[in-house]
Coordinates of C-alpha atoms and ligand atoms in Angstrom, one line a residue:
X1 CA 0.0 0.0 0.0
X2 CA 1.5 3.4 -1.0
X3 CA 0.8 6.2 1.3
X4 CA 0.9 9.9 0.7
X5 CA 1.4 12.2 3.8
X6 CA 0.7 15.9 3.4
X7 CA 1.5 18.2 6.4
X8 CA 4.7 17.4 8.3
X9 CA 4.5 19.8 11.2
X10 CA 4.8 18.9 14.9
X11 CA 2.2 16.1 14.6
X12 CA 2.4 15.0 11.0
X13 CA 6.2 14.5 10.9
X14 CA 5.9 12.1 13.9
X15 CA 2.9 10.3 12.6
X16 CA 4.6 9.7 9.2
X17 CA 7.8 8.5 10.9
X18 CA 5.8 5.8 12.7
X19 CA 4.3 4.6 9.4
X20 CA 7.8 4.6 7.9
X21 CA 9.2 2.6 10.8
X22 CA 6.4 0.0 10.2
X23 CA 7.7 -0.4 6.6
X24 CA 5.2 1.6 4.6
X25 CA 6.4 3.4 1.4
X26 CA 5.8 7.1 2.0
X27 CA 5.3 9.9 -0.5
X28 CA 5.4 13.2 1.4
X29 CA 4.7 16.8 0.9
X30 CA 5.1 19.8 3.2
X31 CA 5.1 23.5 2.4
X32 CA 8.4 23.8 4.2
X33 CA 10.5 21.0 2.6
X34 CA 13.2 21.0 5.3
X35 CA 10.7 19.5 7.8
X36 CA 10.7 16.4 5.7
X37 CA 14.5 15.9 5.9
X38 CA 14.5 13.0 8.4
X39 CA 11.7 11.2 6.5
X40 CA 13.6 11.6 3.2
X41 CA 16.8 10.3 4.8
X42 CA 14.9 7.2 5.8
X43 CA 13.5 6.6 2.3
X44 CA 10.4 8.8 1.9
X45 CA 10.0 10.4 -1.5
X46 CA 9.3 14.1 -1.4
X47 CA 7.0 15.4 -4.1
X48 CA 6.8 19.1 -4.3
X49 CA 3.3 19.2 -5.9
X50 CA 0.5 17.7 -3.8
X51 CA -1.5 17.2 -7.1
X52 CA 1.2 15.0 -8.4
X53 CA 1.7 13.2 -5.1
X54 CA -1.9 12.0 -4.8
X55 CA -1.7 10.3 -8.2
X56 CA 1.0 8.0 -6.9
X57 CA -0.7 6.6 -3.8
X58 CA -3.6 4.5 -2.5
X59 CA -4.1 6.4 0.7
X60 CA -3.7 10.1 1.4
X61 CA -3.3 11.4 5.0
X62 CA -3.5 15.1 5.7
X63 CA -2.4 16.8 8.9
X64 CA -2.7 20.5 8.2
X65 CA -3.2 23.5 10.4
X66 CA -6.8 24.5 9.8
X67 CA -9.8 24.4 7.4
X68 CA -8.6 27.2 5.2
X69 CA -5.3 25.3 4.6
X70 CA -7.0 22.0 3.8
X71 CA -9.3 23.9 1.5
X72 CA -6.5 25.7 -0.3
X73 CA -4.6 22.4 -0.9
X74 CA -7.4 20.0 -1.6
X75 CA -10.6 21.7 -2.7
X76 CA -9.7 24.9 -4.7
X77 CA -10.0 24.9 -8.5
X78 CA -6.8 23.0 -8.8
X79 CA -6.9 21.2 -5.5
X80 CA -5.5 17.7 -5.1
X81 CA -9.0 16.2 -4.8
X82 CA -9.3 16.7 -8.5
X83 CA -6.2 14.6 -9.2
X84 CA -7.0 11.6 -6.9
X85 CA -7.7 8.3 -8.5
X86 CA -11.2 6.8 -8.0
X87 CA -11.1 4.5 -4.9
X88 CA -8.3 6.4 -3.1
X89 CA -8.9 6.7 0.6
X90 CA -8.3 10.2 2.1
X91 CA -7.9 10.4 5.8
X92 CA -8.0 14.0 7.1
X93 CA -6.4 14.1 10.6
X94 CA -6.4 18.0 10.8
X95 CA -8.6 19.5 13.4
X96 CA -11.3 21.2 11.5
X97 CA -15.0 22.0 12.1
X98 CA -17.7 19.3 11.5
X99 CA -19.5 21.1 8.7
X100 CA -16.2 21.5 6.9
X101 CA -15.6 17.7 7.2
X102 CA -19.1 17.0 6.0
X103 CA -18.4 19.3 2.9
X104 CA -15.1 17.4 2.2
X105 CA -16.9 14.0 2.5
X106 CA -19.6 15.1 0.1
X107 CA -17.1 16.4 -2.5
X108 CA -15.0 13.3 -2.1
X109 CA -17.9 11.0 -2.6
X110 CA -18.9 12.8 -5.8
X111 CA -15.4 12.0 -7.1
X112 CA -15.4 8.3 -6.0
X113 CA -12.9 9.0 -3.2
X114 CA -13.5 7.3 0.2
X115 CA -13.2 9.9 3.0
X116 CA -12.6 9.8 6.7
X117 CA -12.4 12.6 9.2
X118 CA -9.9 11.3 11.8
X119 CA -8.6 14.0 14.0
X120 CA -6.4 12.9 16.9
X121 CA -6.4 13.3 20.7
X122 CA -2.9 13.5 22.1
X123 CA 0.0 15.8 21.5
X124 CA 3.7 15.7 20.4
X125 CA 4.8 12.9 22.7
X126 CA 1.9 10.5 22.0
X127 CA 2.4 11.3 18.3
X128 CA 6.0 10.3 18.6
X129 CA 5.3 7.1 20.6
X130 CA 2.4 6.0 18.3
X131 CA -0.1 6.5 21.1
X132 CA -2.6 8.9 19.6
X133 CA -6.3 8.3 19.9
X134 CA -8.1 8.6 16.6
X135 CA -11.6 10.0 16.6
X136 CA -13.2 8.8 13.3
X137 CA -16.2 9.9 11.3
X138 CA -17.1 8.0 8.2
X139 CA -18.0 4.5 6.9
X140 CA -16.9 1.5 8.9
X141 CA -15.9 -0.3 5.8
X142 CA -13.4 2.5 4.9
X143 CA -12.1 2.6 8.4
X144 CA -11.5 -1.2 8.4
X145 CA -9.3 -0.8 5.3
X146 CA -7.0 1.7 7.0
X147 CA -7.2 0.4 10.6
X148 CA -3.6 -1.1 10.3
X149 CA -2.3 2.3 9.5
X150 CA -4.0 4.0 12.4
X151 CA -2.7 1.2 14.7
X152 CA 0.9 2.2 13.8
X153 CA 0.2 5.9 14.7
X154 CA -2.2 5.4 17.6
X155 CA -3.1 3.2 20.5
X156 CA -6.9 3.5 20.1
X157 CA -9.4 4.2 17.4
X158 CA -12.9 5.4 18.3
X159 CA -15.4 5.3 15.4
X160 CA -17.7 8.1 16.6
X161 CA -20.2 7.8 13.7
X162 CA -20.9 9.0 10.2
X163 CA -18.8 11.6 8.4
X164 CA -18.0 14.7 10.5
X165 CA -18.6 13.1 13.8
X166 CA -14.9 12.6 14.4
X167 CA -14.4 16.3 13.9
X168 CA -17.3 17.1 16.2
X169 CA -15.8 14.9 19.0
X170 CA -12.4 16.5 18.6
X171 CA -13.6 20.1 19.1
X172 CA -15.7 19.0 22.1
X173 CA -12.6 17.6 23.7
X174 CA -10.4 20.6 23.0
X175 CA -13.2 22.9 24.3
X176 CA -12.8 21.2 27.6
X177 CA -9.0 21.2 27.4
X178 CA -8.9 24.9 26.8
X179 CA -11.3 25.7 29.6
X180 CA -9.6 23.4 32.1
X181 CA -6.2 25.1 31.5
X182 CA -7.8 28.6 31.9
X183 CA -9.6 27.6 35.1
X184 CA -6.4 26.2 36.5
X185 CA -4.1 29.2 35.5
X186 CA -6.7 31.7 36.8
X187 CA -7.0 30.0 40.2
X188 CA -3.3 29.5 40.5
X189 CA -2.6 33.1 39.7
X190 CA -5.1 34.4 42.3
X191 CA -3.6 32.1 44.9
X192 CA 0.0 33.3 44.2
X193 CA -1.2 36.9 44.5
X194 CA -2.5 36.1 47.9
X195 CA 1.0 34.7 48.9
X196 CA 0.4 31.0 48.5
X197 CA 3.7 29.5 47.3
X198 CA 3.4 28.4 43.6
X199 CA 4.3 24.8 44.1
X200 CA 2.1 24.4 47.2
X201 CA -0.8 25.8 45.3
X202 CA -0.1 23.4 42.5
X203 CA 0.1 20.4 44.8
X204 CA -3.3 21.2 46.3
X205 CA -5.1 22.1 43.1
X206 CA -3.7 19.2 41.0
X207 CA -4.5 16.7 43.8
X208 CA -8.0 17.9 44.3
X209 CA -11.0 16.1 42.9
X210 CA -11.9 19.1 40.7
X211 CA -8.7 19.2 38.7
X212 CA -8.7 17.7 35.1
X213 CA -6.2 14.8 35.1
X214 CA -4.4 16.2 32.0
X215 CA -3.3 19.3 33.9
X216 CA -0.7 17.3 35.9
X217 CA 1.2 16.9 32.7
X218 CA 1.6 20.7 32.4
X219 CA 2.8 21.2 36.0
X220 CA 6.5 21.4 35.2
X221 CA 6.0 23.7 32.2
X222 CA 4.1 26.2 34.3
X223 CA 6.4 25.8 37.3
X224 CA 9.5 26.4 35.1
X225 CA 7.8 28.7 32.7
X226 CA 8.9 26.6 29.7
X227 CA 6.4 27.1 27.0
X228 CA 8.2 25.5 24.1
X229 CA 5.3 24.3 21.9
X230 CA 3.8 20.8 22.0
X231 CA 0.4 22.2 21.1
X232 CA 0.8 25.8 19.8
X233 CA -1.6 28.3 21.5
X234 CA -2.8 29.5 18.1
X235 CA -4.1 26.1 17.3
X236 CA -6.0 25.8 20.6
X237 CA -7.5 29.3 19.9
X238 CA -8.4 28.1 16.4
X239 CA -10.2 25.0 17.9
X240 CA -12.3 27.2 20.2
X241 CA -13.1 29.4 17.2
X242 CA -14.3 26.2 15.3
X243 CA -16.3 25.3 18.4
X244 CA -18.1 28.6 18.5
X245 CA -18.6 28.7 14.8
X246 CA -20.2 25.3 15.0
X247 CA -22.4 26.4 17.9
X248 CA -23.6 29.3 15.7
X249 CA -24.5 26.9 13.0
X250 CA -26.4 24.8 15.4
X251 CA -28.1 27.8 17.1
X252 CA -26.5 26.9 20.4
X253 CA -25.3 29.5 23.0
X254 CA -21.7 28.9 24.2
X255 CA -20.9 31.7 26.6
X256 CA -18.0 30.0 28.4
X257 CA -16.3 29.0 25.2
X258 CA -16.6 32.5 23.7
X259 CA -15.0 34.0 26.7
X260 CA -12.2 31.4 26.8
X261 CA -11.6 31.9 23.0
X262 CA -11.1 35.6 23.5
X263 CA -8.6 35.0 26.4
X264 CA -6.5 32.9 24.1
X265 CA -6.9 35.5 21.4
X266 CA -5.4 38.1 23.8
X267 CA -2.6 35.7 24.5
X268 CA -2.0 35.3 20.8
X269 CA -2.0 39.1 20.3
X270 CA 0.5 39.4 23.1
X271 CA 3.1 37.3 21.3
X272 CA 2.2 33.8 22.6
X273 CA 0.7 32.4 19.4
X274 CA 3.6 30.0 18.7
X275 CA 4.2 29.1 22.4
X276 CA 2.5 26.1 24.0
X277 CA -1.1 26.9 24.9
X278 CA -0.2 26.6 28.6
X279 CA 1.6 30.0 28.1
X280 CA -1.8 31.5 28.7
X281 CA -0.6 31.4 32.4
X282 CA 1.7 34.3 31.6
X283 CA -1.3 36.4 30.4
X284 CA -3.2 35.7 33.6
X285 CA -0.2 36.7 35.6
X286 CA -0.2 40.0 33.8
X287 CA 3.1 39.3 32.0
Ligands
NAP301 P1 2.1 22.7 12.9 O1 3.3 22.1 13.5 O2 1.9 24.1 13.0 O3 1.9 22.1 11.5 C1 0.9 22.7 10.6 C2 1.0 22.1 9.3 O4 0.2 22.8 8.3 C3 2.4 22.2 8.7 O5 2.7 21.1 7.8 C4 2.3 23.5 7.9 O6 3.3 23.6 6.9 C5 0.9 23.4 7.3 N1 0.5 24.7 6.8 C6 0.1 25.7 7.6 N2 -0.3 26.7 6.8 C7 -0.1 26.3 5.5 C8 -0.3 26.9 4.3 N3 -0.9 28.1 4.2 N4 -0.1 26.2 3.1 C9 0.4 24.9 3.2 N5 0.7 24.3 4.4 C10 0.4 25.0 5.5 O7 0.8 22.1 13.7 P2 0.6 20.6 14.4 O8 0.7 20.8 15.8 O9 1.3 19.6 13.7 O10 -1.0 20.5 14.1 C11 -1.6 20.0 12.9 C12 -3.0 19.8 13.1 O11 -3.2 18.9 14.2 C13 -3.8 21.1 13.6 O12 -5.1 21.0 13.0 C14 -3.8 20.9 15.1 O13 -5.0 21.6 15.6 C15 -4.0 19.4 15.2 N6 -3.5 18.9 16.5 C16 -2.4 19.3 17.1 C17 -2.0 18.7 18.3 C18 -0.7 19.1 19.0 O14 -0.6 18.9 20.2 N7 0.3 19.8 18.3 C19 -2.7 17.7 18.8 C20 -3.9 17.2 18.2 C21 -4.2 17.8 17.0 P3 4.7 24.3 7.3 O15 5.5 23.3 7.9 O16 5.3 24.7 6.0 O17 4.4 25.5 8.2

């Protein structure tokens, strides 16, 4: 099975490396070619034109920043979708909004392409270790054909339902991730201003029943103020935007998410866009 991998950022480069280690032949594309260097050294073929790339492969995996980027590369007048062979399977792992995934699935079906939305839960380290969780929307028959690939990149696959349900589940998870981080940082920040020592406050908050388990993984980052990105803040802010856009489409009110989204937008505006999303702590500290 020949695999095309488009988008070799923090996540895509590691996911592709795991497929390569498992012995799959990879054809890769990334806007910034240098990020493909290790994959190329290990035998991947770099193709500078995604339209050409998709013609060479049976399965295309995309791991791109946001809907507008997927749209530009895949859907536009000369997007790669127009160059895929009938029967190609396209797995979009990018975090995008459900209505966008639905639109992609409809366009793909019209062209005889089998589509799955398969965003992932888990960050840089799980991506490296092949321990991501895939949240999949689409046909079970299609998923069954590519399950062995997902098993090389992840430790679990959840078939959420029909097309777009994987994307829906993903933005629901990240909505809670973003809010948990904000609640923690806001509380910690107030405690510190009242003279509670930072590590004591963290001990108590993180061991309390109200703390989200994932926050423990961010303890050392916030303690040491090391915000080198695993999950860039601009992406989390994008995911909250996708959540509120979706709520608008569904006539749902999302007051908490709208507020959280704007706090991350302020952090982005204050130079933290490319830092880890936990850098929002600095904003709440008034830094
Ligand atoms: P990243 O390192 O910023 O990579 C983004 C990818 O999109 C890169 O390949 C980048 O190419 C490409 N891209 C961006 N703008 C482009 C444009 N205008 N034209 C062509 N290519 C463009 O991000 P990431 O962390 O790997 O995230 C990728 C996706 O996974 C996002 O949807 C993110 O929300 C999601 N996600 C991330 C994490 C995480 O913890 N990092 C976890 C789960 C899901 P260049 O290399 O040339 O910039």
